[in-house]
Tab-separated table of C-alpha atoms in Angstrom:
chain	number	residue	atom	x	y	z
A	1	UNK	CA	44.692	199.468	-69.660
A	2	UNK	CA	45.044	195.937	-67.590
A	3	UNK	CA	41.666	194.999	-69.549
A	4	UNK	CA	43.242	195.867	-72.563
A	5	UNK	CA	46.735	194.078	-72.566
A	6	UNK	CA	45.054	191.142	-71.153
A	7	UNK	CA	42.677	190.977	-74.568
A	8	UNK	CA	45.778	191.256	-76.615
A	9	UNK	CA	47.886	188.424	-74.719
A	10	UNK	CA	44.628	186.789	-74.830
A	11	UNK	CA	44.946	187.199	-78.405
A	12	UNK	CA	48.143	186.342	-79.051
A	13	UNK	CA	47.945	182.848	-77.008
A	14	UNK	CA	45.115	182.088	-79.136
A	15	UNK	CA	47.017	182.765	-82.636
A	16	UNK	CA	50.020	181.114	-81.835
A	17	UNK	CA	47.677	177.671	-80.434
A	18	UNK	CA	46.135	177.390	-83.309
A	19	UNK	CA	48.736	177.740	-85.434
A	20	UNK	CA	50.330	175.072	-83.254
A	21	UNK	CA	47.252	172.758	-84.128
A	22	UNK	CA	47.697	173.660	-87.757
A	23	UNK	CA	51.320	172.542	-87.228
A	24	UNK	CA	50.049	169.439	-85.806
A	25	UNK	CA	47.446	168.610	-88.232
A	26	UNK	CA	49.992	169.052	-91.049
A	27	UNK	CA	51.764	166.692	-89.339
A	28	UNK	CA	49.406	164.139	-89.216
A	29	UNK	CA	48.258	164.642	-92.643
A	30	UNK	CA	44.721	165.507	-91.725
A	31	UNK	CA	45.010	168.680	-93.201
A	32	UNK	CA	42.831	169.476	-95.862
A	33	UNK	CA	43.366	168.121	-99.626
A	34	UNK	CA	41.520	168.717	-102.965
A	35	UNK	CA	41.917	166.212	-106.139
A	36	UNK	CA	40.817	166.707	-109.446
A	37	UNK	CA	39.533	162.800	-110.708
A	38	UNK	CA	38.828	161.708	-114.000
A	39	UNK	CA	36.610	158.843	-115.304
A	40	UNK	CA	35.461	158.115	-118.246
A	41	UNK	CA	31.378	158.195	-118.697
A	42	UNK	CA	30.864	154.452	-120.049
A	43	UNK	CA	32.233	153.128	-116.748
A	44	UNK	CA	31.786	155.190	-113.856
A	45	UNK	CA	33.657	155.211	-111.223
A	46	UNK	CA	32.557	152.668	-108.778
A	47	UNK	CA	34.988	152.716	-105.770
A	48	UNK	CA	35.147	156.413	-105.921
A	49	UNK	CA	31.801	156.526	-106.236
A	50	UNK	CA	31.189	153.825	-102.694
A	51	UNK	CA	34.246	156.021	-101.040
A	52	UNK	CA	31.874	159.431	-101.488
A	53	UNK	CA	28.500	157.883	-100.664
A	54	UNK	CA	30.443	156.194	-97.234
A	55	UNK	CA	31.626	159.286	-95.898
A	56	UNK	CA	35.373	157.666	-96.798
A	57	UNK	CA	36.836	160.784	-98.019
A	58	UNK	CA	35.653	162.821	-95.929
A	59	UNK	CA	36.641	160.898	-92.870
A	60	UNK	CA	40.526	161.702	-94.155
A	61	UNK	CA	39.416	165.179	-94.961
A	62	UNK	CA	39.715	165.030	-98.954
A	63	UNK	CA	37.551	166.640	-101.362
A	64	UNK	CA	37.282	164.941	-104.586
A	65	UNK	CA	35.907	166.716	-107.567
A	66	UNK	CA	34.888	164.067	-110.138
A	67	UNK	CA	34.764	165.055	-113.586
A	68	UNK	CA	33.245	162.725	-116.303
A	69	UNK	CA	34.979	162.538	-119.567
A	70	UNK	CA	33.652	160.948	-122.520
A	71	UNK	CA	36.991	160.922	-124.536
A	72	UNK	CA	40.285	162.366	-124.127
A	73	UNK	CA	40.884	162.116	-120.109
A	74	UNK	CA	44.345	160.919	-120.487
A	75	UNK	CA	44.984	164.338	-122.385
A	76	UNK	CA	43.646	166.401	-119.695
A	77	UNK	CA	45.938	164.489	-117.286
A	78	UNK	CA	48.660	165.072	-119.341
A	79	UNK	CA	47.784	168.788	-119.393
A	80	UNK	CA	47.293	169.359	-115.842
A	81	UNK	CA	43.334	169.674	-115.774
A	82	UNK	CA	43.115	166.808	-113.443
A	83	UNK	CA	45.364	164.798	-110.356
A	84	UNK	CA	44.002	161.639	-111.243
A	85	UNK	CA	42.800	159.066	-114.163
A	86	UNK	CA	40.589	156.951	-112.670
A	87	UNK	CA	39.247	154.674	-115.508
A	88	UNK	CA	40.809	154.957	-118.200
A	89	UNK	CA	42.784	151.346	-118.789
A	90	UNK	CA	45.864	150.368	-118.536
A	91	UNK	CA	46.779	150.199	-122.683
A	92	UNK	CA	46.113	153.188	-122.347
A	93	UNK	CA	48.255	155.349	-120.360
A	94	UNK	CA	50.769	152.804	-121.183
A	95	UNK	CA	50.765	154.034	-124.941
A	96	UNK	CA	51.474	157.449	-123.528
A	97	UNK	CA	54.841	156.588	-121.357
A	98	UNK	CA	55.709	154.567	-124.379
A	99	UNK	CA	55.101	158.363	-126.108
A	100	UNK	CA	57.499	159.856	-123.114
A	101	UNK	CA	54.255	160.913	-120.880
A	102	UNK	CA	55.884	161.605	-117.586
A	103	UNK	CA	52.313	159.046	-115.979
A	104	UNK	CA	52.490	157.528	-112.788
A	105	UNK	CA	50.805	154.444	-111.898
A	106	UNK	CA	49.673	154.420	-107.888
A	107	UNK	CA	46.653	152.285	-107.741
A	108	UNK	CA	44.070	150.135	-109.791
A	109	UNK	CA	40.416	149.894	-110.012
A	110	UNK	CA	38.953	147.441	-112.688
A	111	UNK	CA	39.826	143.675	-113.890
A	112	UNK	CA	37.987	141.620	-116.287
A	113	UNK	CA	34.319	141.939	-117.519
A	114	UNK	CA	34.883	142.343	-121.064
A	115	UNK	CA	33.196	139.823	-123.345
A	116	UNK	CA	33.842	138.778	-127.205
A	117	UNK	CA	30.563	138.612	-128.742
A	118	UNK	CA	29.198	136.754	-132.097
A	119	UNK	CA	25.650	136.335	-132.905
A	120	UNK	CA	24.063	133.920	-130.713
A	121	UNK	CA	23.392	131.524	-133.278
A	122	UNK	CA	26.987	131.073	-133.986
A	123	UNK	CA	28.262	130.763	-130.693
A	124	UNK	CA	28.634	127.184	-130.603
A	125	UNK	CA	31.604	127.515	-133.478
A	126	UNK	CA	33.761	129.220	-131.216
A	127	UNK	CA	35.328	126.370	-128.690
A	128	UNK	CA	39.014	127.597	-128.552
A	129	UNK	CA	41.057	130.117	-129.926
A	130	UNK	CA	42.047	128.719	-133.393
A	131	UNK	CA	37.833	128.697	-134.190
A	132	UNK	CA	38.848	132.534	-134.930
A	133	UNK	CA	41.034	131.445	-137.515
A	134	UNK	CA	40.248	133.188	-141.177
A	135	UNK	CA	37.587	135.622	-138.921
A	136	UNK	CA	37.020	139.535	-139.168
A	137	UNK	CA	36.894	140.806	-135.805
A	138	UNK	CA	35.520	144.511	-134.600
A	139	UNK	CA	37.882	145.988	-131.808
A	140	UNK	CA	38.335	148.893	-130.853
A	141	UNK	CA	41.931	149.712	-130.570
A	142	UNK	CA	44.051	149.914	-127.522
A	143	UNK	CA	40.762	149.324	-125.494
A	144	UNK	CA	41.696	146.561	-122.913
A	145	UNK	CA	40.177	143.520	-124.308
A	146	UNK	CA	41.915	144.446	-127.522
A	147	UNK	CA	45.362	143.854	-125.969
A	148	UNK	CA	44.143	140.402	-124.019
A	149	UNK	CA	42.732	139.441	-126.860
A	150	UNK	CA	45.157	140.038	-129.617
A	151	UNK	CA	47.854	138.874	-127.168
A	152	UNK	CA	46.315	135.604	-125.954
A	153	UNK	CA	46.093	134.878	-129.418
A	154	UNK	CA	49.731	135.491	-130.435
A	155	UNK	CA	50.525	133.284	-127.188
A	156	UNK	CA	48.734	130.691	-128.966
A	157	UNK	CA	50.737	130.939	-132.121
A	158	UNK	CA	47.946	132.446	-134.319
A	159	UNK	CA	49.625	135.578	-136.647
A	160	UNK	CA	47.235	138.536	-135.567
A	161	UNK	CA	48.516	140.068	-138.853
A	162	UNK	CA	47.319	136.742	-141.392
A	163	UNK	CA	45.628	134.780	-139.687
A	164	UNK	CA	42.541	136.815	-138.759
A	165	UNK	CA	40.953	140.060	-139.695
A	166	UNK	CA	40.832	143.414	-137.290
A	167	UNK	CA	38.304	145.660	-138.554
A	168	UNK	CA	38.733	148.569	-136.106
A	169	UNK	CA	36.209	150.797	-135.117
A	170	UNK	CA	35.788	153.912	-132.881
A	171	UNK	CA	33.362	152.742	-130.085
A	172	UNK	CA	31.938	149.651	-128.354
A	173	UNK	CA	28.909	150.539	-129.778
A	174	UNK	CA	29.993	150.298	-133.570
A	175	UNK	CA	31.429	146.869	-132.458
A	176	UNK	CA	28.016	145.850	-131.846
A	177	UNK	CA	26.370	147.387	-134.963
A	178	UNK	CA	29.350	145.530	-136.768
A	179	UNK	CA	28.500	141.920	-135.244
A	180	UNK	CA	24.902	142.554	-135.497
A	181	UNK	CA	25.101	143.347	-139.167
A	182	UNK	CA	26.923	140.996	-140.292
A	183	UNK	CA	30.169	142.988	-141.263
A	184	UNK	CA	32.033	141.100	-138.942
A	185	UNK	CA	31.844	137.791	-137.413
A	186	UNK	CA	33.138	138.519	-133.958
A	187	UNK	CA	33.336	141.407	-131.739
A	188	UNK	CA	35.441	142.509	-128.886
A	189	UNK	CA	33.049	144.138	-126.284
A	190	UNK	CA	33.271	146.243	-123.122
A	191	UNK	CA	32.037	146.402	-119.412
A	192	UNK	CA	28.028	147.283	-119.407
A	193	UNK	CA	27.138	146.625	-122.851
A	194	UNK	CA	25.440	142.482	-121.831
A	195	UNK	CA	21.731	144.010	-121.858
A	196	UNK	CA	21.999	145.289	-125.271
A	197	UNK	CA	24.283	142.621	-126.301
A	198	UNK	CA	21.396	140.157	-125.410
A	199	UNK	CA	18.721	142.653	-126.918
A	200	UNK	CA	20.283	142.410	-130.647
A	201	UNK	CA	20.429	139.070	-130.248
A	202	UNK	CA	24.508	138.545	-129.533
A	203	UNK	CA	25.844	136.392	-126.948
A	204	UNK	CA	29.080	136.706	-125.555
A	205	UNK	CA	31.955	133.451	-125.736
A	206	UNK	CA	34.634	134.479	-123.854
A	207	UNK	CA	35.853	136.936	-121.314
A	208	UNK	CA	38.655	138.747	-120.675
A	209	UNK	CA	38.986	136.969	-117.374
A	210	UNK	CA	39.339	133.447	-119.381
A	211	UNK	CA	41.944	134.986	-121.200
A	212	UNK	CA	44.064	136.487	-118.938
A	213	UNK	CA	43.968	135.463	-115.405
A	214	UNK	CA	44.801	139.418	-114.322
A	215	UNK	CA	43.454	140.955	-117.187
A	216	UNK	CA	43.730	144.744	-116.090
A	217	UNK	CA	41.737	147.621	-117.122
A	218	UNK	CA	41.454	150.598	-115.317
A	219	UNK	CA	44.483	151.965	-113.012
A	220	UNK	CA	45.397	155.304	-111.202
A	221	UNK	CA	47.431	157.071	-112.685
A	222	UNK	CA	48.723	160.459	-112.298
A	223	UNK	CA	51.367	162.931	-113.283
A	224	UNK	CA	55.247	161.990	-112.464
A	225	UNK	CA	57.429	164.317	-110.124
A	226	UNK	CA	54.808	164.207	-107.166
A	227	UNK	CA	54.808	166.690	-104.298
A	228	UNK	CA	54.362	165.997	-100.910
A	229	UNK	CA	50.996	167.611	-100.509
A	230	UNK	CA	50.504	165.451	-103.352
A	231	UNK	CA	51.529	162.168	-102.211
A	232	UNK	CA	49.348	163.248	-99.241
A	233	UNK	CA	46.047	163.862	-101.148
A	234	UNK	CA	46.901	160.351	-102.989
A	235	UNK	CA	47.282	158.565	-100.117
A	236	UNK	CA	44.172	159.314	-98.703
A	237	UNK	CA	42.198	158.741	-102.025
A	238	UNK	CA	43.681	155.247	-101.687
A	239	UNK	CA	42.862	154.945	-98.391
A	240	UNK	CA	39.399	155.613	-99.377
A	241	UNK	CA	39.427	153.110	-102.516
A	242	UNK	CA	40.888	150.663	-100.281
A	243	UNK	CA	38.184	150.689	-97.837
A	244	UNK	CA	35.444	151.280	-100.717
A	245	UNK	CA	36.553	147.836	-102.430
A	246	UNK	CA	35.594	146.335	-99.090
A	247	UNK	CA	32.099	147.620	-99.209
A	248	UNK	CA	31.462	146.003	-103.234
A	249	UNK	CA	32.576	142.687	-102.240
A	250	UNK	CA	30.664	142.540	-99.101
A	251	UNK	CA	27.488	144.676	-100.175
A	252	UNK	CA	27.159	144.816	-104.111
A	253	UNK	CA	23.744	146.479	-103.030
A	254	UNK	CA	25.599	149.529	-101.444
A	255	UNK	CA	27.794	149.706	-104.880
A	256	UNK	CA	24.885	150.216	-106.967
A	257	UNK	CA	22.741	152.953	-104.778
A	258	UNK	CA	26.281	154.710	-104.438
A	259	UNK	CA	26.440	154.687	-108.424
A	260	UNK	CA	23.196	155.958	-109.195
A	261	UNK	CA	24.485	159.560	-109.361
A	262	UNK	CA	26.696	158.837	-111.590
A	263	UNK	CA	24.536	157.593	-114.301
A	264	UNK	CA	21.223	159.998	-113.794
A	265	UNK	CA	19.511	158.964	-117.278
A	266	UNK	CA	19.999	154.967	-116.550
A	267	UNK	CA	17.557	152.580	-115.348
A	268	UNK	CA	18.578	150.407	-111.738
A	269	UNK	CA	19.122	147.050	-113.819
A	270	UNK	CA	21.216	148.787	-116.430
A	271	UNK	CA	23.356	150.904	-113.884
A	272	UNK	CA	23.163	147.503	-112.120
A	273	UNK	CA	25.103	145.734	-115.064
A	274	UNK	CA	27.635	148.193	-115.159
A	275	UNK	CA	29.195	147.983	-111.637
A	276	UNK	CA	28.116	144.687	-110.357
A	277	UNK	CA	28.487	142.438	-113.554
A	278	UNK	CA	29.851	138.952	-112.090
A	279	UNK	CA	32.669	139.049	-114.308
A	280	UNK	CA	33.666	142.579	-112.953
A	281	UNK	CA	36.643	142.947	-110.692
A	282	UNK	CA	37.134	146.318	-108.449
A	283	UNK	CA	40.539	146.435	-106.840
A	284	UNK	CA	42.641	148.961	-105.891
A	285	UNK	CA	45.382	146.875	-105.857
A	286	UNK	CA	48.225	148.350	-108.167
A	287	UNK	CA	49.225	144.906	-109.499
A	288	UNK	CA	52.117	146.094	-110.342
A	289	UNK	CA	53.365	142.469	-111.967
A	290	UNK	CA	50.746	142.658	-114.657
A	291	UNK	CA	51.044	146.098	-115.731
A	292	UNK	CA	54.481	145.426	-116.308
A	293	UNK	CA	53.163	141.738	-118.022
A	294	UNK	CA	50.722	144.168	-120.255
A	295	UNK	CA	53.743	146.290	-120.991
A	296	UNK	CA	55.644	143.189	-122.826
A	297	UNK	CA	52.588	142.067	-124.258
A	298	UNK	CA	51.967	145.392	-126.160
A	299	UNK	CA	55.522	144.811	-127.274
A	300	UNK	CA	54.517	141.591	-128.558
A	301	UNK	CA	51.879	142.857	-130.635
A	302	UNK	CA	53.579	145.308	-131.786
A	303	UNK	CA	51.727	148.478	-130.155
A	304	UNK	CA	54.624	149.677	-128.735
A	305	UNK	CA	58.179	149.567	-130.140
A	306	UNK	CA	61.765	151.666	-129.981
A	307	UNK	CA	60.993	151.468	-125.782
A	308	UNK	CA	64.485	150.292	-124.732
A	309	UNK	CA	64.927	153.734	-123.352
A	310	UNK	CA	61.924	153.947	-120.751
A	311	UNK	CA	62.367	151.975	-117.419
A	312	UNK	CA	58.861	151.208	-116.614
A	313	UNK	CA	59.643	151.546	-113.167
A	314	UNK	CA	60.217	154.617	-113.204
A	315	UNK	CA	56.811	155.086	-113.512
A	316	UNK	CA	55.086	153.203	-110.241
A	317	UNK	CA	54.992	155.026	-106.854
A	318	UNK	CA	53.449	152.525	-104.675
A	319	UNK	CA	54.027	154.221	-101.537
A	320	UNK	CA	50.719	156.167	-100.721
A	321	UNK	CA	49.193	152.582	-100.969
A	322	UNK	CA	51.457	151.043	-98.939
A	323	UNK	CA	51.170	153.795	-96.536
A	324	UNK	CA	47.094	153.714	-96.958
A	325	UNK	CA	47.329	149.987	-95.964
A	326	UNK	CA	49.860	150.460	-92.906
A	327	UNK	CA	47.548	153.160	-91.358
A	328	UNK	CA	44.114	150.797	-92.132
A	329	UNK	CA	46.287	148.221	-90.146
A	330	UNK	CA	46.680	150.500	-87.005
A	331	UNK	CA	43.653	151.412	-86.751
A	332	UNK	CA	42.092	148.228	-87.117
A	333	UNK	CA	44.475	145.800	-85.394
A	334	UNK	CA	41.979	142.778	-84.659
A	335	UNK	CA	40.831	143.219	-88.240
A	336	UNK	CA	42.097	140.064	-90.714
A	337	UNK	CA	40.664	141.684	-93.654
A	338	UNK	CA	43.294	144.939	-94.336
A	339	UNK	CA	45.732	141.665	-93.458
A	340	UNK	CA	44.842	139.892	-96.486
A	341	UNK	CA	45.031	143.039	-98.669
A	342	UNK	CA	48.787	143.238	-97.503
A	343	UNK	CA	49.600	139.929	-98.481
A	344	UNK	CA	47.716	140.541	-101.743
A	345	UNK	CA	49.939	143.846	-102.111
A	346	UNK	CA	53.025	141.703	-101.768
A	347	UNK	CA	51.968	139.138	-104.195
A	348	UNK	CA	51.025	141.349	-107.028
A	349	UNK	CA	53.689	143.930	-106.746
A	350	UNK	CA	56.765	143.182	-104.504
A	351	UNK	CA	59.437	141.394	-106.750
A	352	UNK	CA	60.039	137.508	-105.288
């Protein structure tokens, strides 16, 4: 009888200590989370893809499903079939708040590396930005170099509606064919497309990053009205993305054997191209200042209109990041580098 009571006090200690550690771990937000990311194919998802291949998400106890998505990932955000858009622009889900899409922005991912291409024999007739004066142009639209583009040259005083010609397509790839052909003179490319470019005979002359000095492309973003397990998970995935941007910059190497996976049927120089092109920009930075900056210049253009109602701000939560930083900062107090990507924080995103 002593035998058994001291089994079932045994028991019960043991029950109620670990749900005490449960309690604890909740706490501490090292419980357990599970995220549902989107990206779309013809990127990849290059932090996310360093932050798995590190160990990064599992060292804050996250499990990330990625899920690639040649078209429509902003719908399946919008319908609940994933937590997070990973690289999908920044026109982009900006076109669906402007729509009343309850989107969140939390995070970023991609600047720059988006070239305008013309044949390479006529590359040395485009100097400035009036040389594309009286010229049909392939874009495809709302991509992100359609926005820099078209807005850079309304800065400049050039009517995007007279002055030159948009032939819009549906994919990079038509762009190309477009240029190459002759349908068009100049064509507004993408991230990963310079080997081919340079195959048919194209070369680019410009960038989105001499257009723009933050041109943005891909945020995260995720659904409004965010829960607290939620905020948790997101948190962590920044945490991850965060330390993940550290590895690119330091080992490029490391970014390319972590993307592999993610594009099986590629050779090494083109997967290469697509994550480590010099013009390419990973940061997880929300820059919140030149979303809002793409926001008027969509206005501008005339993509988005009848807005007055929507307070963009409404639709940042830049919390998890901030909180991502703060805890890389504790637990690496002697280390400059989480420092700097404060300061950076408060530059792009804290109002001065």
């Amino acid at each position: 009888m002593r035998s058994r009571r001291w089994m079932i006090g045994f028991l019960m200690i043991s029950v109620l200590a670990l749900a005490a550690c449960g309690e604890k771990n909740a706490a501490s937000g090292k419980e357990s989370s599970t995220l549902r990311v989107g990206y779309g194919q013809l990127y990849g998802a290059p932090l996310a893809d360093i932050a798995r291949a590190e160990g990064f998400f599992e060292d804050e106890n996250l499990e990330v499903e990625m899920i690639s998505f040649t078209s429509g990932g902003l719908d399946a955000l919008n319908s609940d079939k994933i937590d997070i858009a990973l690289t999908f622009g920044t026109a982009g889900p900006l076109n669906y708040i402007a729509q009343g899409a309850d989107f969140t922005f939390i995070g970023g991912h991609m600047e720059g590396g988006q070239p305008v291409v013309t044949k390479e024999e006529n590359a040395n007739k485009y100097k400035t930005l009036e040389d594309f004066k009286g010229k049909k142009i392939a874009t495809v639209r709302l991509g992100t170099l359609d926005v820099i583009f078209k807005s850079a040259l309304d800065d400049a005083g050039i009517d995007i509606q007279k002055d030159v010609d948009f032939v819009e397509v549906k994919s990079v790839a038509d762009v190309l064919e477009a240029v190459q052909s002759g349908k068009v003179d100049v064509g507004l490319s993408n991230t990963g497309h310079l080997t081919k470019t340079e195959q048919i005979g194209l070369k680019p002359i410009f960038w989105s990053n001499d257009l723009s000095q933050n041109d943005l492309c891909c945020r995260v973003t995720v659904r409004g009205n965010i829960s607290s397990d939620k905020a948790v998970a997101y948190k962590k995935f920044m945490k991850a993305l965060i330390k993940a941007e550290r590895v690119k910059l330091e080992n490029p190497k490391k970014n390319l054997e972590a993307s592999k996976p993610t594009f099986k049927q590629l050779p090494e120089e083109r997967v290469n191209e697509i994550v480590n092109e010099k013009h390419l920009i990973n940061s997880a930075d929300p820059n919140k200042k030149e979303v809002v900056n793409t926001w008027g210049k969509m206005q501008d253009i005339g993509y988005i209109k009848d807005v007055d109602n929507i307070d963009l701000d409404d639709h940042f939560n830049l919390s998890m990041y901030e909180e991502a930083i703060d805890e890389l900062i504790k637990e690496n107090p002697n280390d400059d580098y989480y420092k700097k990507v404060l300061k950076r924080f408060n530059k792009q995103n804290v109002q001065s």
